[in-house]
Structures are given as C-alpha cells and as structure tokens.
Coordinates of C-alpha atoms in Angstrom, one line a residue:
M37 CA -46.2 -2.9 26.0
N38 CA -42.4 -2.8 26.0
F39 CA -40.9 -5.9 27.5
F40 CA -37.6 -4.3 28.3
T41 CA -39.2 -1.3 30.0
E42 CA -41.1 -3.7 32.3
L43 CA -38.0 -5.8 32.8
K44 CA -35.9 -2.8 33.8
K45 CA -38.6 -1.7 36.3
N46 CA -38.8 -5.2 37.8
F47 CA -35.1 -5.5 38.2
R48 CA -34.9 -2.2 40.1
E49 CA -38.0 -2.8 42.3
N50 CA -37.9 -6.6 42.9
P51 CA -35.9 -7.4 46.1
K52 CA -35.1 -10.8 44.6
S53 CA -33.2 -9.5 41.6
D54 CA -30.0 -9.0 43.5
T55 CA -30.2 -12.6 44.8
F56 CA -31.1 -13.9 41.3
F57 CA -28.0 -12.4 39.6
N58 CA -25.8 -13.4 42.5
N59 CA -26.7 -17.0 42.0
I60 CA -26.6 -16.8 38.2
F61 CA -23.0 -15.7 38.2
S62 CA -22.2 -18.2 41.0
F63 CA -22.8 -21.0 38.4
R64 CA -19.4 -20.0 36.8
E65 CA -17.8 -22.0 39.6
F66 CA -19.2 -25.1 37.9
G67 CA -17.4 -24.2 34.7
N68 CA -17.6 -22.1 31.6
K69 CA -19.8 -24.6 29.7
T70 CA -22.5 -24.5 32.3
H71 CA -23.3 -20.9 33.3
G72 CA -24.7 -19.7 30.0
D73 CA -27.2 -22.6 29.6
M74 CA -28.3 -22.3 33.3
A75 CA -28.8 -18.5 32.8
E76 CA -31.3 -19.3 30.1
V77 CA -33.3 -21.8 32.2
L78 CA -33.3 -19.6 35.3
F79 CA -34.1 -16.3 33.5
D80 CA -37.1 -18.1 31.8
H81 CA -38.3 -19.0 35.3
Y82 CA -37.7 -15.5 36.6
I83 CA -39.9 -14.0 33.8
N84 CA -42.8 -16.4 34.4
K85 CA -42.6 -15.8 38.1
Y86 CA -42.3 -12.1 38.3
L87 CA -43.2 -10.4 35.0
T88 CA -46.9 -11.1 35.2
K89 CA -47.8 -9.5 31.9
F90 CA -45.6 -11.9 29.9
N91 CA -45.1 -15.6 29.3
S92 CA -41.7 -17.1 28.5
T93 CA -40.8 -20.4 26.9
H94 CA -37.3 -21.7 26.9
I95 CA -36.6 -22.8 23.3
G96 CA -32.8 -22.7 23.4
K97 CA -32.5 -26.4 24.2
E98 CA -34.5 -27.3 21.0
K99 CA -32.1 -25.2 18.9
F100 CA -28.9 -26.3 20.5
R101 CA -26.1 -27.0 18.0
A102 CA -28.6 -27.1 15.1
K103 CA -28.3 -23.3 15.0
E104 CA -31.3 -22.9 12.7
S105 CA -31.7 -19.7 14.7
E106 CA -30.2 -18.2 17.8
E107 CA -33.2 -17.5 19.9
D108 CA -33.2 -18.8 23.4
L109 CA -36.5 -17.6 24.8
E110 CA -39.9 -17.0 23.2
I111 CA -41.6 -14.1 25.0
Q112 CA -45.4 -13.5 24.6
E113 CA -47.4 -10.5 25.9
K114 CA -50.4 -12.0 27.6
R115 CA -52.9 -9.3 26.7
S116 CA -52.1 -8.9 23.0
G117 CA -50.7 -12.3 22.3
K118 CA -47.8 -10.7 20.5
K119 CA -44.5 -12.7 20.5
F120 CA -40.9 -12.1 20.0
F121 CA -37.7 -14.0 20.4
L122 CA -34.8 -13.2 22.7
S123 CA -31.2 -14.3 22.5
L124 CA -29.5 -14.3 25.9
K125 CA -25.7 -13.8 26.1
N126 CA -23.7 -14.5 29.3
Y127 CA -20.2 -13.1 28.7
G128 CA -17.3 -11.4 30.5
D129 CA -17.5 -7.6 30.4
N130 CA -13.9 -7.1 29.2
G131 CA -13.7 -9.0 25.9
P132 CA -15.5 -9.7 22.6
L133 CA -19.2 -10.7 22.7
Q134 CA -20.9 -12.5 19.8
I135 CA -24.1 -10.7 18.8
R136 CA -25.0 -13.0 15.9
T137 CA -23.6 -16.1 14.3
D138 CA -23.2 -16.0 10.5
K139 CA -22.6 -19.7 10.0
E140 CA -22.7 -19.4 6.2
N141 CA -20.3 -16.6 6.3
R142 CA -22.3 -14.3 4.0
L143 CA -21.2 -11.0 5.6
F144 CA -17.5 -11.8 5.8
N145 CA -17.4 -13.1 2.2
K146 CA -19.1 -10.0 1.0
L147 CA -16.7 -7.8 2.9
S148 CA -13.7 -9.7 1.6
K149 CA -14.8 -9.5 -2.0
L150 CA -15.5 -5.7 -1.7
S151 CA -12.2 -4.9 0.0
A152 CA -10.3 -6.8 -2.6
E153 CA -12.0 -4.7 -5.3
K154 CA -11.5 -1.3 -3.7
K155 CA -9.8 0.2 -0.7
R156 CA -12.9 1.6 0.9
V157 CA -16.0 -0.5 1.6
D158 CA -19.3 1.3 1.3
K159 CA -21.8 0.4 4.0
K160 CA -24.6 0.4 1.5
S161 CA -23.1 -2.7 -0.1
V162 CA -23.5 -4.8 3.1
L163 CA -26.5 -3.1 4.7
P164 CA -29.1 -5.7 3.5
I165 CA -27.1 -8.5 5.1
L166 CA -26.5 -6.5 8.2
K167 CA -30.2 -5.7 8.6
E168 CA -31.1 -9.4 8.3
L169 CA -28.4 -10.6 10.7
L170 CA -29.2 -7.9 13.3
A171 CA -32.9 -8.4 13.3
I172 CA -32.7 -9.9 16.7
H173 CA -33.3 -8.9 20.4
V174 CA -30.1 -9.5 22.4
L175 CA -30.0 -9.4 26.2
C176 CA -26.6 -9.6 27.8
F177 CA -25.6 -10.7 31.3
L178 CA -22.1 -9.2 31.6
Y179 CA -19.8 -10.0 34.5
N180 CA -16.4 -8.6 35.7
Q181 CA -14.8 -11.3 37.8
K182 CA -11.9 -9.1 38.9
E183 CA -14.3 -6.5 40.4
N184 CA -17.2 -8.8 41.1
R185 CA -19.5 -6.5 39.2
F186 CA -22.2 -7.2 36.6
R187 CA -24.3 -5.3 34.0
V188 CA -27.6 -6.4 32.3
C189 CA -27.8 -4.7 28.9
V190 CA -29.9 -4.8 25.8
I191 CA -27.9 -4.4 22.6
D192 CA -29.7 -1.8 20.5
T193 CA -29.2 -3.2 17.0
D194 CA -31.3 -0.4 15.5
A195 CA -29.0 2.2 17.0
A196 CA -26.0 0.3 15.7
L197 CA -27.3 0.4 12.2
R198 CA -28.3 4.1 12.5
K199 CA -24.8 5.1 13.7
L200 CA -22.9 3.0 11.2
S201 CA -20.9 5.2 8.8
K202 CA -17.5 3.6 8.0
I203 CA -16.1 0.1 7.6
K204 CA -12.4 -0.5 8.4
K205 CA -10.4 -3.6 7.5
V206 CA -7.9 -4.7 10.1
N207 CA -5.3 -7.1 8.7
P208 CA -4.4 -10.3 10.6
N209 CA -1.4 -10.2 12.9
G210 CA 0.1 -12.6 15.5
R211 CA -2.0 -15.8 15.9
R212 CA -5.0 -14.3 14.0
K213 CA -5.4 -15.9 10.6
H214 CA -8.2 -13.7 9.2
P215 CA -8.8 -10.0 9.0
I216 CA -11.4 -8.2 11.1
Y217 CA -13.8 -5.7 9.7
E218 CA -14.6 -2.9 12.2
F219 CA -17.8 -1.0 11.8
L220 CA -17.5 2.7 13.0
D221 CA -19.6 5.7 13.4
A222 CA -19.1 9.1 11.7
K223 CA -16.5 10.1 14.3
G224 CA -14.5 6.8 13.9
N225 CA -15.9 5.3 17.2
Y226 CA -16.1 1.6 17.3
I227 CA -19.6 -0.1 17.2
F228 CA -19.1 -3.7 16.3
E229 CA -17.0 -6.0 14.0
A230 CA -17.2 -9.0 11.7
R231 CA -14.7 -11.7 12.4
Y232 CA -13.7 -15.4 12.1
G233 CA -14.2 -15.7 8.4
G234 CA -12.8 -18.3 6.0
T235 CA -13.2 -22.0 5.6
T236 CA -10.7 -22.7 8.4
A237 CA -12.7 -20.8 11.0
N238 CA -15.2 -22.4 13.4
A239 CA -18.6 -22.0 11.7
L240 CA -20.3 -21.2 15.1
Q241 CA -17.8 -18.4 15.7
R242 CA -18.3 -16.6 12.4
G243 CA -20.4 -13.5 12.6
I244 CA -20.9 -10.2 14.3
W245 CA -19.1 -9.4 17.5
T246 CA -18.7 -6.4 19.7
K247 CA -16.4 -5.3 22.5
T248 CA -18.8 -4.2 25.2
H249 CA -16.3 -1.9 26.9
K250 CA -15.9 0.1 23.6
A251 CA -19.4 0.0 22.3
K252 CA -21.2 1.7 25.1
D253 CA -23.5 3.8 22.8
I254 CA -25.4 0.7 21.7
L255 CA -25.9 -0.8 25.1
D256 CA -29.0 0.0 27.1
V257 CA -28.2 -0.8 30.7
L258 CA -31.2 -2.2 32.5
F259 CA -29.6 -3.2 35.8
E260 CA -26.1 -3.4 37.4
G261 CA -24.5 -4.2 40.7
E262 CA -22.1 -6.3 42.6
Y263 CA -22.1 -10.1 43.2
E264 CA -20.2 -12.7 45.1
V265 CA -20.1 -16.4 44.7
N266 CA -22.9 -18.0 46.8
Q267 CA -21.2 -21.2 48.1
K268 CA -24.4 -22.2 50.0
F269 CA -26.4 -22.0 46.8
L270 CA -23.9 -24.2 45.0
L271 CA -23.9 -26.7 47.8
A272 CA -27.7 -26.8 47.8
I273 CA -27.6 -27.6 44.0
K274 CA -25.2 -30.5 44.7
E275 CA -27.4 -31.8 47.6
L276 CA -30.6 -31.6 45.4
S277 CA -29.0 -33.9 42.9
L278 CA -29.2 -36.6 45.5
F279 CA -32.9 -36.2 46.3
G280 CA -35.3 -38.9 45.4
E281 CA -38.8 -38.3 44.2
S282 CA -40.5 -38.2 47.6
E283 CA -37.8 -35.8 49.0
L284 CA -38.2 -33.5 46.0
K285 CA -42.0 -33.5 46.4
R286 CA -41.6 -32.4 50.0
F287 CA -39.0 -29.8 49.1
L288 CA -41.2 -28.3 46.3
K289 CA -44.2 -28.3 48.6
R290 CA -42.3 -26.2 51.1
C291 CA -41.4 -23.8 48.2
G292 CA -45.0 -23.5 47.2
C293 CA -44.4 -25.2 43.9

C-alpha cells in the first residue's frame, strides 16, 4: 500500500481538501512561527479522519528543538502494521526549502575538505553521507502569497540521488559568509544544495536545501490549487479560545466528536 498514492487520490476526490488547505494557509495570518506547527497538528487529524487505511501519530511536539530526528508524523498502515516517518514542510514556493538538517555539519565539512584538496568534488566521496541524510519522506505544503496558490508535493529523494552527477562550489558573496555546494544532474540542472556550514552558522539551519522553483524534477505534485485567507475561520479560533469546558463539550457534540 502506497501512502502517497492514497493521499493523492483523497486530495483529489475529497470535497473537504480545498477547505482544509484554505484554512491551513490562513494560519499564516497569525504569524510565521505558528503556521508550520499547526499544519502538522491538522494534517495528522486529516489523515486519521479521511485516510481510513492508515493511522497517524503526531510526534513532532516530542522532537521539538531536541532535533534527535526530524520526523513530524508516524504513519502506520492498519492492515500490515508497517510504519514510516514523515517530515512535513510548510514553506513559501519561491525560496529555499530545507529538506534535512545536518546539525553536526558532516556533509558540509566533507565537501569543504574535498574542495580544498582538489578543484572537482567527486559525488562518490559524499554519497554515503547523502544517502543517510536523505533517507526520509518529505511532504511539502508550498504557498505563493502573491498569487494565492499552493502546491502539495513529495520530495523524491531517491530520484535526487539517481540524477546527481556533479557538485559545484559557489563561493560566498555579499552578506553570505559560507560557500554553497550545488548538486547538479548530468546536464547541469540544479537539484539541491548544501548550505550554512561553519561554526558561526545556526546548527538548525545547516543541511540540505532546495529551491522548489528550480528543482521540479524531484517534486511529485499530489495536489494544487488556489486559496484565500478565511477570516471567519480565524475568528472562530479566537472565539474558541474563550470557551469553557461545558461550552466546548456542547460544541464538540454538535461536531460529532
């Protein structure tokens, strides 16, 4: 059973999916520090409510800041009992997106050492580290605020590794203190990059990033559409924060919960 195949089918057939994403992206009105965490909580609820062949457990709150791992949801197929972990990313669709954190800076340090020794960095030298870092399922909720459009994509990390052919060092300029290492296919097309290395960089920013508008070949689009800020939804959230226990019980009963 392929979870992403089922998810893609549900997004396209479920009349609630448009409403769901409209409200997900409305959370940005509450601030940049809020919408990503809320997306994890609400997507966990969506899976348990509508993907009947799977169970989801939100584990992101247990891993927050500790960064032992980057998984946000644990997904289990009910019939087989098989589990896998999912990292959920909620980013703008016109800038860099962090695929994986490399807090200990293993990849960047290896690339720096190799590039200092020779002009050309052979991909075989960093492939073991890449395979370890990219052994993760990444689902992206991407939004374009100017056009009020969104895409839901899976990052195909296996395809990224298959396509990888060259590694290019881009030296720092302007405000950037550290070089960037771009990973390219055989035709020189961009796939992803390693950035934010060095001891002066934020440890949680170090790692593998990609620019979603340039790396289309490794994005499997499950769903896309338009959204607008749902002010009534946001007002309802504010009002619910004032409900006491008895009011919440009556509300949840009306919702069938």
